[in-house]
Amino acid sequence: MGARQSGQSMLGGFVPASLASLINIQNGAFTQTNMMGGEVYDASQREEFLLDFRSRLWLTYRTDFPAIGNTSYTNDCGWGCMLRTGQMILAQALSCHFLGRDWRFLPEDGRPFHPAYRDLLRMFADSPHPSALFSLHKIALAGEAFGKPVGEWFAPTIISLVLRQLVMANTAQLGVVLHVTQDAMVYRADVEALATAPRDSRLHPPPPCGSGSSAPPSSAPSSRVPSPAPTTTTTTTSTTSGTAASTTTTSPPSPSPSPSPSTTQHHDVWCPLIIMVPIRLGLDSVNPVYLEALKLFLCFPQSVGLIGGRPNSSLYFIASQGEELVYLDPHYPRATVDMSGDFSSVTYHCTTVRKMQISAIDPSLALGFYCRSRSDFEDFCVRCASMVDQNPKNPIINICEGSAPQYDAVDPTDGFSDSGDDF
């Protein structure tokens, strides 16, 4: 998605008049802010930025939920922050997938929510119910396969691998796949194979949420998966000054063909792709040579943010403002919300903009990207390659031809560079 022009509203001019009183920005005046996904807000677009910020899903510690598996854990306070930030970065990718990057949370205007909104939230309900595909329960229990008992902190690599396992187990419902890089190297052949592998589910779109403007309440947790949002394609070209220019077009999702014996086996369709890049950029702190690159990655139209934060305290970073990063903090306990019927989602949206110096973040991180189409992935590769060209001695993400080396691994994390720090 390309950057917004100065003075242009994201919503055709509609911004709630009371928004400034609802949201507090820490550390003073509003200056130009670069939001994940390529949104750029200048100093005159404070209200537009606040609306975008408040629309991100904020997943925090919860209390009094059903016990996780056979354990006695009924809250995740003190140990679940990386699990929560992992939920948030995945929720942003799925929000782009099902709602579109332009979707905004507008409870004040009286209009019904997007029909897919509550179905998306229910995927992250704090419940062992099968419809909660990415609940804390499922993430914590999946961590056991990676040597993390319930109640232990995760490292960025571990949460990335757990999210991959859960997404790939539900690809048929979601219509999206997830790739985790090895040593921050994106092997194009591996991504190509993952995103174009013939699967019967690619030929059947997920069931729609309904044709109305709001999702009807239900007496049991919903197992419905919303239909993807219209396709947005970003193309990068070079200008005469050598800089990159982006062109963005939007079109409805392509109808899926009727399955047949031949197409079921050989039909080659690009499946929307989430890329997680676990990285370590220093020993005790981020090496300063990487700081500008981290801010540039947030500007990618494919970016869904990055997770990391302070030592033993994971945060979800979604924007940069000068030398500071804007983040969502999961360390705020809230009562568990019953999502089995109609429910209030007010505690899933943050109204305080918090920032920290980029130089203060922990060096163990994971970057996230969402590529809806092949052209989105190609654009992502071009941008990464351009950054390597500009700073060949200190690259963060490398684009490689071919496939990653294969390891005879017993440990499911073998072949991946663990960050070494748990959160």
PDB file of C-alpha atoms in Angstrom, residues 139 144 149 161 164 185 207 242 252 265 270 277 309 331 346 351 383 407 417:
ATOM      1  CA  ILE A 139      -0.005 -21.352  21.432  1.00  0.00           C
ATOM      2  CA  GLU A 144       5.722 -27.907  24.330  1.00  0.00           C
ATOM      3  CA  PRO A 149       6.370 -26.039  28.941  1.00  0.00           C
ATOM      4  CA  LEU A 161       7.761 -21.526  14.673  1.00  0.00           C
ATOM      5  CA  ARG A 164       3.793 -21.392  11.604  1.00  0.00           C
ATOM      6  CA  MET A 185      17.564 -15.572   4.551  1.00  0.00           C
ATOM      7  CA  PRO A 207     -17.466 -19.646   3.741  1.00  0.00           C
ATOM      8  CA  GLY A 242      17.093   6.521  -8.229  1.00  0.00           C
ATOM      9  CA  PRO A 252     -11.891  -7.902  -5.873  1.00  0.00           C
ATOM     10  CA  GLN A 265      -3.750 -32.023  -8.903  1.00  0.00           C
ATOM     11  CA  TRP A 270      -0.467 -18.166  -5.298  1.00  0.00           C
ATOM     12  CA  VAL A 277      11.983 -13.274  10.169  1.00  0.00           C
ATOM     13  CA  GLY A 309      11.173  -5.088  23.085  1.00  0.00           C
ATOM     14  CA  HIS A 331       1.549  -6.148  30.020  1.00  0.00           C
ATOM     15  CA  VAL A 346     -13.368  -2.229  23.667  1.00  0.00           C
ATOM     16  CA  THR A 351      -6.102   4.354  23.532  1.00  0.00           C
ATOM     17  CA  ARG A 383      12.963  -3.776  -1.494  1.00  0.00           C
ATOM     18  CA  TYR A 407      19.386 -30.551   8.098  1.00  0.00           C
ATOM     19  CA  SER A 417      19.188 -19.417  14.751  1.00  0.00           C
TER      20      SER A 417
END
